[in-house]
Short mmCIF file of C-alpha atoms and ligand atoms in Angstrom, two decimals:
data_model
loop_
_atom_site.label_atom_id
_atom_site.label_comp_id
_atom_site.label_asym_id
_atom_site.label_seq_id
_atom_site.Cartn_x
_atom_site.Cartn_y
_atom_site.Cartn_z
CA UNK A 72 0.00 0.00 0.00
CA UNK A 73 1.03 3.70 -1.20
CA UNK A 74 0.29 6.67 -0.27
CA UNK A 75 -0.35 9.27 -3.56
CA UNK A 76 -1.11 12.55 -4.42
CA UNK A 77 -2.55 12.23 -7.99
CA UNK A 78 -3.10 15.65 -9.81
CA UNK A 79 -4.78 16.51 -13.26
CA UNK A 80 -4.65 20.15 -14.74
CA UNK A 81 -7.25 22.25 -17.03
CA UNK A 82 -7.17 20.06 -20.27
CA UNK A 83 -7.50 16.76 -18.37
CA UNK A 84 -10.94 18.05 -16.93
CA UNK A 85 -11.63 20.28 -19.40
CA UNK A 86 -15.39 18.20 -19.51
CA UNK A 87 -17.27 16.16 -17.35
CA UNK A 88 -16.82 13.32 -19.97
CA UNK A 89 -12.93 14.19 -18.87
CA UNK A 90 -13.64 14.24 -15.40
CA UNK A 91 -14.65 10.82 -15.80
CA UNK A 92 -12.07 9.42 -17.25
CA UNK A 93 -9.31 11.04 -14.78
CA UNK A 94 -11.94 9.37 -12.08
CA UNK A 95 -10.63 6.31 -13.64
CA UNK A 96 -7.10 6.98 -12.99
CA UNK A 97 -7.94 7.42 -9.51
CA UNK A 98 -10.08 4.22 -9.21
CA UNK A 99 -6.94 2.25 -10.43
CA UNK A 100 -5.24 3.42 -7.80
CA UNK A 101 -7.87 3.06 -5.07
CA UNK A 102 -8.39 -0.68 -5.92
CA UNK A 103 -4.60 -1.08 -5.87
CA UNK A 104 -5.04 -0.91 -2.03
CA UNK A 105 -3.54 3.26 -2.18
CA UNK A 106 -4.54 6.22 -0.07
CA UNK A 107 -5.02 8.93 -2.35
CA UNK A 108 -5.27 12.52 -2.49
CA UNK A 109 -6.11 14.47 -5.76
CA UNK A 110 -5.66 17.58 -6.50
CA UNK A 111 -7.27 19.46 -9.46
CA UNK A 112 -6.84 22.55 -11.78
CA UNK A 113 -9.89 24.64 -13.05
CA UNK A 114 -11.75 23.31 -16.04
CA UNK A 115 -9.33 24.71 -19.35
CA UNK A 116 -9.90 28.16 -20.01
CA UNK A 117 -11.92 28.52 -16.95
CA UNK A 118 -9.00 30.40 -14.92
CA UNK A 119 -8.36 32.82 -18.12
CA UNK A 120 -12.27 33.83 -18.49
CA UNK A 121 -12.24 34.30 -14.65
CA UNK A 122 -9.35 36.92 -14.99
CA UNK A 123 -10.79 38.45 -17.93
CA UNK A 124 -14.29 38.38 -15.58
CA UNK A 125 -11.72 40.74 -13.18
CA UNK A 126 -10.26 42.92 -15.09
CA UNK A 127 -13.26 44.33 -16.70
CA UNK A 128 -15.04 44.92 -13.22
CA UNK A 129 -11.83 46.93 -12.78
CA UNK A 130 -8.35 47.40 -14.28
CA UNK A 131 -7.43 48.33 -10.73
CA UNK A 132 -8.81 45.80 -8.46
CA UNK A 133 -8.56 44.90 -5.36
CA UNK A 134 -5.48 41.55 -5.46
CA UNK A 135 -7.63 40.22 -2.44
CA UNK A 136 -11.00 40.08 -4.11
CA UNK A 137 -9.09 38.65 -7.89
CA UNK A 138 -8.40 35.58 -5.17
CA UNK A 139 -11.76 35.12 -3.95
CA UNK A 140 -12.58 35.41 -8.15
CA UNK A 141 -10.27 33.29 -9.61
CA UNK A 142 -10.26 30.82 -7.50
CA UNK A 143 -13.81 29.42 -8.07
CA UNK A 144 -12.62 27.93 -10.96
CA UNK A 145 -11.08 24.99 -9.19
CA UNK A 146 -13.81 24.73 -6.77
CA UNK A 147 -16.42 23.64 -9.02
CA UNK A 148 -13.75 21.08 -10.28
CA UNK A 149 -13.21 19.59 -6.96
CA UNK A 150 -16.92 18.95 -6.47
CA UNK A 151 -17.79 17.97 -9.77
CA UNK A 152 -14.77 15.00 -9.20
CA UNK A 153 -15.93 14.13 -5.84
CA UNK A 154 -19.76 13.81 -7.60
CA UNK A 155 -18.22 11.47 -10.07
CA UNK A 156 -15.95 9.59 -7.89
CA UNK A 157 -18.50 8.81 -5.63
CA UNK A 158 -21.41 7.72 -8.32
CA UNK A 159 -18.54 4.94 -9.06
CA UNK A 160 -19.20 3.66 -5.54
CA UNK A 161 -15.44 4.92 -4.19
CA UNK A 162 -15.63 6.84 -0.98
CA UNK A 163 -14.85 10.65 -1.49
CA UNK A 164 -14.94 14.64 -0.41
CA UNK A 165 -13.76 17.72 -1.85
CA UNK A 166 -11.51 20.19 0.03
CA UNK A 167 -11.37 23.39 -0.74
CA UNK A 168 -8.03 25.31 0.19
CA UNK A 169 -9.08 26.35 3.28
CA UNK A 170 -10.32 23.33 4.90
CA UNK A 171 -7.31 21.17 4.33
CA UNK A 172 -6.24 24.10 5.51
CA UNK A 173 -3.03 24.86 2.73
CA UNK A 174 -1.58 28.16 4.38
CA UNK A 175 -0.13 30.68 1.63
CA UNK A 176 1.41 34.28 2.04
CA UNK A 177 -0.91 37.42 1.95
CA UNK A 178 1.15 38.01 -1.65
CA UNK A 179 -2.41 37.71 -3.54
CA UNK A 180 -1.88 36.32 -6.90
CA UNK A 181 0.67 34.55 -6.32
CA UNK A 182 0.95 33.29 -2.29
CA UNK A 183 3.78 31.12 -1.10
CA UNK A 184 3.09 28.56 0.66
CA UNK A 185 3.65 28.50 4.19
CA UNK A 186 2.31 24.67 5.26
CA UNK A 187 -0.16 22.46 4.83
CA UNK A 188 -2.21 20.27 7.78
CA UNK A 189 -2.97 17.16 6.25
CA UNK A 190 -4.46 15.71 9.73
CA UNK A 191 -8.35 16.20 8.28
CA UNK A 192 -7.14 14.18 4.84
CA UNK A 193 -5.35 11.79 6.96
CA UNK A 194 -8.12 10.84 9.63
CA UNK A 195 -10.51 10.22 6.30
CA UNK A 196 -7.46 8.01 5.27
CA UNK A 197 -7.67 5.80 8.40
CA UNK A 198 -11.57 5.83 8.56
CA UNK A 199 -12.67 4.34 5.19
CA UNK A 200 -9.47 4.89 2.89
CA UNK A 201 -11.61 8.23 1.98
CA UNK A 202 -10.17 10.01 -1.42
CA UNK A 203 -9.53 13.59 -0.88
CA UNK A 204 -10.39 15.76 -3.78
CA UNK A 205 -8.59 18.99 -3.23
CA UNK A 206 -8.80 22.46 -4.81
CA UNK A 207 -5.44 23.33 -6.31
CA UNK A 208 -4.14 26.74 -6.84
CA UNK A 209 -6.00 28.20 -3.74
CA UNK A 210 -5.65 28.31 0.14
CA UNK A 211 -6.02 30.50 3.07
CA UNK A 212 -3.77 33.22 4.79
CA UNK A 213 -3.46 32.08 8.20
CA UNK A 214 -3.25 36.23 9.31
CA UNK A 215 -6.01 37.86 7.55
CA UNK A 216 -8.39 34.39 7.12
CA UNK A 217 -8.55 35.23 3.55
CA UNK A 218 -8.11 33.04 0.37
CA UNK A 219 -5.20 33.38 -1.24
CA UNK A 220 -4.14 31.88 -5.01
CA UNK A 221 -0.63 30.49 -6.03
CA UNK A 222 -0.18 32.15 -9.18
CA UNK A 223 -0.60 30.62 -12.34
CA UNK A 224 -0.19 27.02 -12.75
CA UNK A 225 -0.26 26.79 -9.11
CA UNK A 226 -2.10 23.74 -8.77
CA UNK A 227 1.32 21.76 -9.17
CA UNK A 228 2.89 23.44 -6.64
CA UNK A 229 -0.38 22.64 -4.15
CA UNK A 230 0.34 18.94 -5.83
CA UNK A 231 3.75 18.50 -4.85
CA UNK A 232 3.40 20.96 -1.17
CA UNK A 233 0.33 18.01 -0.12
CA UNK A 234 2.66 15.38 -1.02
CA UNK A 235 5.20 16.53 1.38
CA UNK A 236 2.74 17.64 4.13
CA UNK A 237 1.08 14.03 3.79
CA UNK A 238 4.42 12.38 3.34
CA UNK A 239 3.44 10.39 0.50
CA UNK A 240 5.14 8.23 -1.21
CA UNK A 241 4.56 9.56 -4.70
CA UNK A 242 3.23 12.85 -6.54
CA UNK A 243 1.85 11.98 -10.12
CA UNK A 244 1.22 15.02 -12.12
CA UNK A 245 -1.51 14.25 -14.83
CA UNK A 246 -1.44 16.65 -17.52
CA UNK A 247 -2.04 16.67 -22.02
CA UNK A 248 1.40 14.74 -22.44
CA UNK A 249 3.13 11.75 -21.69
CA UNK A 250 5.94 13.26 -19.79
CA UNK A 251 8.87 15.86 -19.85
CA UNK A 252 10.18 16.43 -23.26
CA UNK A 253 13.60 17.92 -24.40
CA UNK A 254 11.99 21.13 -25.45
CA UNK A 255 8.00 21.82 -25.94
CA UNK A 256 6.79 19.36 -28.10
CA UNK A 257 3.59 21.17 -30.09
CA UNK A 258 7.21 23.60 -31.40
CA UNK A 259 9.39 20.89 -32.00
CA UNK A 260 7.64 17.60 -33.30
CA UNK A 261 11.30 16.01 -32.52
CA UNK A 262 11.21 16.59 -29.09
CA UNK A 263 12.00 13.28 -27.30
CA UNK A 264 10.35 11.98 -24.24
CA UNK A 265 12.48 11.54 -20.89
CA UNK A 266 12.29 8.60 -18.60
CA UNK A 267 14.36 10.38 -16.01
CA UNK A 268 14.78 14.69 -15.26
CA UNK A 269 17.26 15.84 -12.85
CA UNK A 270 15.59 18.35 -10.35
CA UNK A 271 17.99 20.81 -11.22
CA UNK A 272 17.68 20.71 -14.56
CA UNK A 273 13.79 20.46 -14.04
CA UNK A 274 14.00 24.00 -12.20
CA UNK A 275 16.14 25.75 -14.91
CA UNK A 276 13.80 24.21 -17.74
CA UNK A 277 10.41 25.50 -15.80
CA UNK A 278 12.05 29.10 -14.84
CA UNK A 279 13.19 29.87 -18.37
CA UNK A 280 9.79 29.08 -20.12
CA UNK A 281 9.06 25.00 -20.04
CA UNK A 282 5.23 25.57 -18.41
CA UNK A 283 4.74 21.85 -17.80
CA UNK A 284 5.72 22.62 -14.30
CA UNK A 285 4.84 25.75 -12.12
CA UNK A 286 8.72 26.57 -11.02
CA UNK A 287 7.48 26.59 -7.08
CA UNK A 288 6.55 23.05 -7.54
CA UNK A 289 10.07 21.89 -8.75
CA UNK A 290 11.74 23.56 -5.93
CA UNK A 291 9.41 22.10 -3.41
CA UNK A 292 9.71 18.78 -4.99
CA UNK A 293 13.85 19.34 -4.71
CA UNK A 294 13.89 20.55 -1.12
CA UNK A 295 11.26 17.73 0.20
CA UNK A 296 12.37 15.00 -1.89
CA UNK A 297 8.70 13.98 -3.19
CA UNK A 298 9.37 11.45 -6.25
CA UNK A 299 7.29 13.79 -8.78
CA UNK A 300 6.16 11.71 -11.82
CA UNK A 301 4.57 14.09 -14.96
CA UNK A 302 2.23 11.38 -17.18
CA UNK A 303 -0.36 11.34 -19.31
CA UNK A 304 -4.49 11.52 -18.15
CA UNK A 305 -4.86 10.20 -21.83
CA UNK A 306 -3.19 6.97 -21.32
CA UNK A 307 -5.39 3.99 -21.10
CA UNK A 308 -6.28 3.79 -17.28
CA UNK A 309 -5.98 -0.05 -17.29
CA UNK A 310 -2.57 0.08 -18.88
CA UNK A 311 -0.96 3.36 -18.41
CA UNK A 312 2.65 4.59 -18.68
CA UNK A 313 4.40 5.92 -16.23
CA UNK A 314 5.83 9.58 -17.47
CA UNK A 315 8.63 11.03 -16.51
CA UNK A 316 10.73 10.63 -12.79
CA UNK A 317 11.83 14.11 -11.60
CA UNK A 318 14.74 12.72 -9.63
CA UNK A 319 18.58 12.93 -8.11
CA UNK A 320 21.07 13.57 -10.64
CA UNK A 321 23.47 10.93 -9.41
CA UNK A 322 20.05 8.74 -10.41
CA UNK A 323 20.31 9.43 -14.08
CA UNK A 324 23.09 6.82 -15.71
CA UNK A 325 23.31 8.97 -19.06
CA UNK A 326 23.81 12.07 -18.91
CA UNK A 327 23.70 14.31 -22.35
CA UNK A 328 25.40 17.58 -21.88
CA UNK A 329 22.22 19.80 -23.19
CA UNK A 330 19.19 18.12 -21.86
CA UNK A 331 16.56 20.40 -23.31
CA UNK A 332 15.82 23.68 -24.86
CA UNK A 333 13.12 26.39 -23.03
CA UNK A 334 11.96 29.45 -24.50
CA UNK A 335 9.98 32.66 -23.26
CA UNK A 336 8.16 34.87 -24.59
CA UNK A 337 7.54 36.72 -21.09
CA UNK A 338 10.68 39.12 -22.07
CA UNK A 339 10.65 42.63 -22.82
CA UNK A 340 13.86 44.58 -24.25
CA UNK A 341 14.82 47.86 -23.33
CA UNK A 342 18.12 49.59 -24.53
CA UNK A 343 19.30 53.24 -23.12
CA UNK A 344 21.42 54.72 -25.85
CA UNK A 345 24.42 56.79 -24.83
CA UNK A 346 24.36 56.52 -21.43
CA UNK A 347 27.28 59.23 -19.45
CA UNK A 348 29.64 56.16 -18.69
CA UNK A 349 30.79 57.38 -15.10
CA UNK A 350 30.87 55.34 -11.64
CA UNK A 351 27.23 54.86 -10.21
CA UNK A 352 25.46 54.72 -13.97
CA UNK A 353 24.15 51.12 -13.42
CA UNK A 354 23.27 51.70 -9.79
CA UNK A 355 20.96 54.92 -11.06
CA UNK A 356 19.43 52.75 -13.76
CA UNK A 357 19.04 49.13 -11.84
CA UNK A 358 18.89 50.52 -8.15
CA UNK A 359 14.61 52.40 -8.80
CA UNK A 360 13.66 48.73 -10.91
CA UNK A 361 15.06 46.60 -7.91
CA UNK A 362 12.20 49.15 -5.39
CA UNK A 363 10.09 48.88 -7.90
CA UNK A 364 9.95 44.75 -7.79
CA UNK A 365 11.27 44.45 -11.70
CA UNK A 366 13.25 41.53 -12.26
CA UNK A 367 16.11 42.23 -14.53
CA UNK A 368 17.70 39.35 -16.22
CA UNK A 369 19.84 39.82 -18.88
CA UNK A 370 22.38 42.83 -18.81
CA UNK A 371 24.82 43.96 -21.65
CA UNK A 372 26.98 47.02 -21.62
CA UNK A 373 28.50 48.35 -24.63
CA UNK A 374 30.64 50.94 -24.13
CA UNK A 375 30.19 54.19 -27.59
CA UNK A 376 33.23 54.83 -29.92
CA UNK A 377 33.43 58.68 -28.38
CA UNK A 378 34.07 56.79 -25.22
CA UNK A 379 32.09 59.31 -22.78
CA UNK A 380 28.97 57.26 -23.30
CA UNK A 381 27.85 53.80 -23.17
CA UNK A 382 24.32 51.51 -24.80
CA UNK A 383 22.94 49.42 -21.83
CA UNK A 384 20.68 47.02 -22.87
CA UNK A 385 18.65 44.61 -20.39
CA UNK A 386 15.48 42.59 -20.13
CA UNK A 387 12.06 42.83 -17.95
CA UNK A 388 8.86 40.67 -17.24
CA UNK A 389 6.77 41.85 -20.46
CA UNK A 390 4.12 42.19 -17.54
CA UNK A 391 6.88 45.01 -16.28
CA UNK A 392 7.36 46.88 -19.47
CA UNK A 393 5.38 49.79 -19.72
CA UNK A 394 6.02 50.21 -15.80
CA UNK A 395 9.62 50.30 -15.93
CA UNK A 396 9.92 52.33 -19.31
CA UNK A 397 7.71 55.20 -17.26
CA UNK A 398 10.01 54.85 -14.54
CA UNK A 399 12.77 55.35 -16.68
CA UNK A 400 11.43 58.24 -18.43
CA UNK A 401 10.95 59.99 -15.21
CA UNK A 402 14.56 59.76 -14.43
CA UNK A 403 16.02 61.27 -17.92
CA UNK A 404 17.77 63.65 -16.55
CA UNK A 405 18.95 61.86 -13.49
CA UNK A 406 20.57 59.05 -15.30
CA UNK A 407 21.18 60.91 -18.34
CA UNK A 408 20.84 59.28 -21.17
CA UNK A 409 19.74 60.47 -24.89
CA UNK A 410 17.39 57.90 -25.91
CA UNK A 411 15.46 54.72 -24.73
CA UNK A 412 14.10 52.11 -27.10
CA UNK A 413 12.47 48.90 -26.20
CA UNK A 414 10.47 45.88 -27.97
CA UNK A 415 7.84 43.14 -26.56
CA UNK A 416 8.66 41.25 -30.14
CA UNK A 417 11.35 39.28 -28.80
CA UNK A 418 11.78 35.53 -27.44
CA UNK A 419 14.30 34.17 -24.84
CA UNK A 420 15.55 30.51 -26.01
CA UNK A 421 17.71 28.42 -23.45
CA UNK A 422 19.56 25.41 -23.21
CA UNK A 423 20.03 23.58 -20.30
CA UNK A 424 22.55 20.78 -19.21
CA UNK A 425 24.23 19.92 -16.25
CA UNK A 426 26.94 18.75 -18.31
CA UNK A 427 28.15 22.06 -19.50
CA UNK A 428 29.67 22.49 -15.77
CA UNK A 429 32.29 19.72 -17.20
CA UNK A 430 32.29 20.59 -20.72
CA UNK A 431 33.59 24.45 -22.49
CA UNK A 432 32.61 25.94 -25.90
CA UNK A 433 28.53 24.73 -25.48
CA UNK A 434 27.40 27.69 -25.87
CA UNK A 435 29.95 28.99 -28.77
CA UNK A 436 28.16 26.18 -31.17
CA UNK A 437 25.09 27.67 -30.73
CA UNK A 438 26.30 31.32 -31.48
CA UNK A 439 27.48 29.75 -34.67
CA UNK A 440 24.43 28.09 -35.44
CA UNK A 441 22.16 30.33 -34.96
CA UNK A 442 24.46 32.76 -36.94
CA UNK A 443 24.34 30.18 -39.87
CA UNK A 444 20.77 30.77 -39.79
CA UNK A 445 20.94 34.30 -40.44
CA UNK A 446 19.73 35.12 -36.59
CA UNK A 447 20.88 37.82 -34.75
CA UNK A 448 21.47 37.78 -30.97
CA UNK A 449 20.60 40.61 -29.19
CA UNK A 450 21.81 39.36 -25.67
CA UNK A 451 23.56 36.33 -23.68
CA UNK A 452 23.40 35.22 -20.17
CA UNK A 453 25.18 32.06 -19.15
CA UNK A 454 25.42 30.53 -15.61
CA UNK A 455 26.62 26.98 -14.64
CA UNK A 456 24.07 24.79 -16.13
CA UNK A 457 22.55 27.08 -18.66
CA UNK A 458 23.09 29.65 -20.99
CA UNK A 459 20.12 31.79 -22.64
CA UNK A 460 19.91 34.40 -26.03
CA UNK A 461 17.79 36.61 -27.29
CA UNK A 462 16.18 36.75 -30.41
CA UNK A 463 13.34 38.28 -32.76
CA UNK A 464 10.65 36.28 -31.63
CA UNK A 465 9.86 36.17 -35.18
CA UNK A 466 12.38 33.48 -35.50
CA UNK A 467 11.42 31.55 -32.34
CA UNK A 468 11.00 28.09 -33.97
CA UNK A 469 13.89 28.23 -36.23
CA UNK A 470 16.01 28.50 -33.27
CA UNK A 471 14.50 26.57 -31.01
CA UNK A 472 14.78 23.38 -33.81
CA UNK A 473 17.77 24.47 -34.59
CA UNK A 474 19.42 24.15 -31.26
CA UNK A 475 17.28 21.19 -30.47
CA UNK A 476 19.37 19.47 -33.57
CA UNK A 477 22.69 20.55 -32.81
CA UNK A 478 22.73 19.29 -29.52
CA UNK A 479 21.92 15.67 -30.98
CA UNK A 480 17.99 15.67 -29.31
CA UNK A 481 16.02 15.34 -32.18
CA UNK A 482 13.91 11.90 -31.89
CA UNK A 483 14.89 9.02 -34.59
P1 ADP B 945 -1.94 21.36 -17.26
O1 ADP B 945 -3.17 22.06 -17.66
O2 ADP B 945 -2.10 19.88 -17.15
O3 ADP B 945 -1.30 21.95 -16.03
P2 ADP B 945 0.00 22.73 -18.92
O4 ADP B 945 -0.56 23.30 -20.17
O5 ADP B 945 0.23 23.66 -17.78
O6 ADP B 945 -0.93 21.52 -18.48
O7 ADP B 945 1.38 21.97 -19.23
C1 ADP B 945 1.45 21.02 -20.25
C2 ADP B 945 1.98 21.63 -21.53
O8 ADP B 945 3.33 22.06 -21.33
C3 ADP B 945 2.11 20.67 -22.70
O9 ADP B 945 0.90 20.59 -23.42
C4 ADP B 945 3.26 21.24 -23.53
O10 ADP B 945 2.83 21.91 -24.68
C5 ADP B 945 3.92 22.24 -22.60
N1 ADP B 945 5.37 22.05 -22.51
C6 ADP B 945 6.31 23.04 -22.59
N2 ADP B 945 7.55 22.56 -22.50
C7 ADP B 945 7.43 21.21 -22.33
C8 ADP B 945 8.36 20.15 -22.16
N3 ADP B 945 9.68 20.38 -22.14
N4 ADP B 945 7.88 18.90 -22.01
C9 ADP B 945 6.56 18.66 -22.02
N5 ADP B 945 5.63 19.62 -22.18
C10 ADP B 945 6.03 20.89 -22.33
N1 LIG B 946 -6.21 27.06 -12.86
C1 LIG B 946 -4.96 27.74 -12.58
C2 LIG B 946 -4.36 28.30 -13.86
O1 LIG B 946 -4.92 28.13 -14.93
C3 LIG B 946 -3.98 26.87 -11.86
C4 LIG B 946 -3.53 25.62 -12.61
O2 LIG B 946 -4.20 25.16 -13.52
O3 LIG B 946 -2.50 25.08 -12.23
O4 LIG B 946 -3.35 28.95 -13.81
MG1 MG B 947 -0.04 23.63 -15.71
#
């Protein structure tokens, strides 16, 4: 006997027909002899027409009251599974964030979490082997008593945080595919399937663009070792496959040096042409978008040919743009600079490997590629175990395909 946390997102109960057949998943595992937990996303599209629903009652609204909004979706899902489950003759509740209770940060729209008390889940456990059907995305700030969402995609993160606050012994991730991929298969019909993910890599691939996995889920996964499986709701419930082992990268036997390519298209460019180049320039620029809460990821510095000024080029949250080229405006003069230009129309492509700690020149080929292909790059970052560029998004496949090939991951 196991103890699992079994979790299906938007497209996998998309219907009630869908519903259904997820309910099957979750009978498999009941008559295996498991204690189960389930946790469920919104109905697809729900979440999207819910924040739509928001933003027209008010561009400015109130974070608190988007929660109480947005997370509906996902209660209506819980019930509708519990309905089902239990018209199959399987014992069964819903729990909505607050009753388990899952306790998240007052940061509305996008709450940490701060615990979860599985003892309600656990006493159905011990009384009839009850399944708990849980809300994802949503729970309750233990402060204020209000509800509080996870940001988007959250509902893997509640996945994986129940896991580890019920110490099971698994955390199956349902989803539209049959498991992590070397780079977003509906882009790159070459994309390979992976039996095994190191959680490293896993991290690196979710942060720079690979959606299969909210990042907060990966890093909860990491630091509470939960064995975190991503598979397929479509499989045949009788005979389904088992996805894809987020693990310990001492676990994996081969290890490629690029394991997959991410992309983004959450970046925004903005350059700041001849900039005075004197001591404090970056800290005038960088130091109000830091109070502000903008991320800033990539950086370049190119220093004029009169060699009094300098071109500073850098990248923000598209969500950030507009906020941080008014912010910049209203420092002309303080910075001094003559000109600022920026563009949403560009695409951040990665590759990730935790071979390129052992191995030099990874990224080089790529430049070269890429270069081949007539695309320009109009930044770099690298760090240990991944190095990123930026591109017209324009050219977004070409470059994701093209990298994809040169790194030897294209499917046979
Ligand atoms: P869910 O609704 O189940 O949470 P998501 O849409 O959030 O599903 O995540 C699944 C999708 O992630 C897939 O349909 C796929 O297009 C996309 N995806 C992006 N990168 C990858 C990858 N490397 N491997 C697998 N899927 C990926
Ligand atoms: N329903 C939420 C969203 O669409 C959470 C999730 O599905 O994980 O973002
Ligand atoms: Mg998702």
């Amino acid at each position: 006997m196991a103890r699992l946390v079994m979790k299906f997102g938007g497209t996998s109960v998309a219907t009630v027909e869908r519903i259904k057949n997820a309910a099957r998943h979750v009978k498999r595992e009941f008559d295996a002899g498991n204690q189960v937990a389930v946790v469920v996303s919104a109905m697809s599209g729900k979440t999207n027409e819910l924040v739509a629903w928001a933003k027209e009652a008010a561009a400015l609204h109130d974070p608190a009251e988007y929660d109480v909004v947005v997370a509906s979706g996902e209660q209506v899902t819980s019930g509708l599974m519990a309905i089902v489950l239990q018209e199959m003759g399987l014992p069964a509740r819903s729990w909505q964030g607050w009753q388990v209770p899952l306790y998240g940060s007052d940061a509305h729209g996008s709450a940490r979490i701060e615990g979860v008390d599985g003892a309600g889940i656990l006493a159905g456990f011990d009384r009839n082997r009850e399944i708990a059907v849980c809300s994802g995305f949503q729970g309750i700030n233990p402060r204020s008593h209000r509800i509080v969402t996870l940001g988007r995609g959250g509902s893997d993160t509640s996945a994986v945080a129940l896991a580890a606050g019920l110490k099971a012994d698994r955390c199956d991730i349902y989803t539209d595919v049959d498991g992590v991929y070397t780079t977003d298969p509906r882009v790159v019909p070459k994309a390979r399937r992976m039996d095994k993910v190191s959680f490293e890599e896993m991290l690196e691939m979710a942060s720079l663009g690979s959606k299969v996995l909210q990042v907060r889920s990966v890093e909860i996964a990491m630091v509470q070792r939960v064995p975190t499986y991503v598979r397929s709701s479509f499989d045949d419930p009788d005979n389904p496959n088992p996805g894809t082992l987020i693990c310990d990268e001492d676990d994996i036997v081969e290890q490629q040096i690029v394991t997959g390519i991410a992309f983004s298209r959450d970046e925004a460019q903005i350059t700041l042409r001849r900039v005075a180049d004197k001591p404090g320039v970056a800290a005038a620029i960088f130091g109000p978008l830091a109070d502000a809460n903008i991320n800033v990821d990539m950086i370049i510095q190119v220093v004029s040919d009169d060699q009094a000024t300098t071109d500073i080029t850098f990248t923000v949250p598209t969500a950030d743009y507009e906020r941080a080229k008014g912010l910049l405006e209203s420092k002309h003069d303080s910075i001094a600079y003559q000109s600022l230009q920026g563009a949403t129309d560009v695409v951040k492509i990665s590759a990730i490997g935790v071979g390129m700690r052992s191995h030099a020149g990874v990224a080089a080929r790529a430049f070269r590629a890429l270069a081949e292909k007539g695309i320009n790059i109009r930044a770099i970052t690298t760090s240990e175990i991944k190095f990123s560029v930026l591109i017209d998004a324009a050219y977004t496949e070409l470059a994701v395909r093209t990298l994809h090939s040169l790194y030897g991951l294209d499917a046979a």
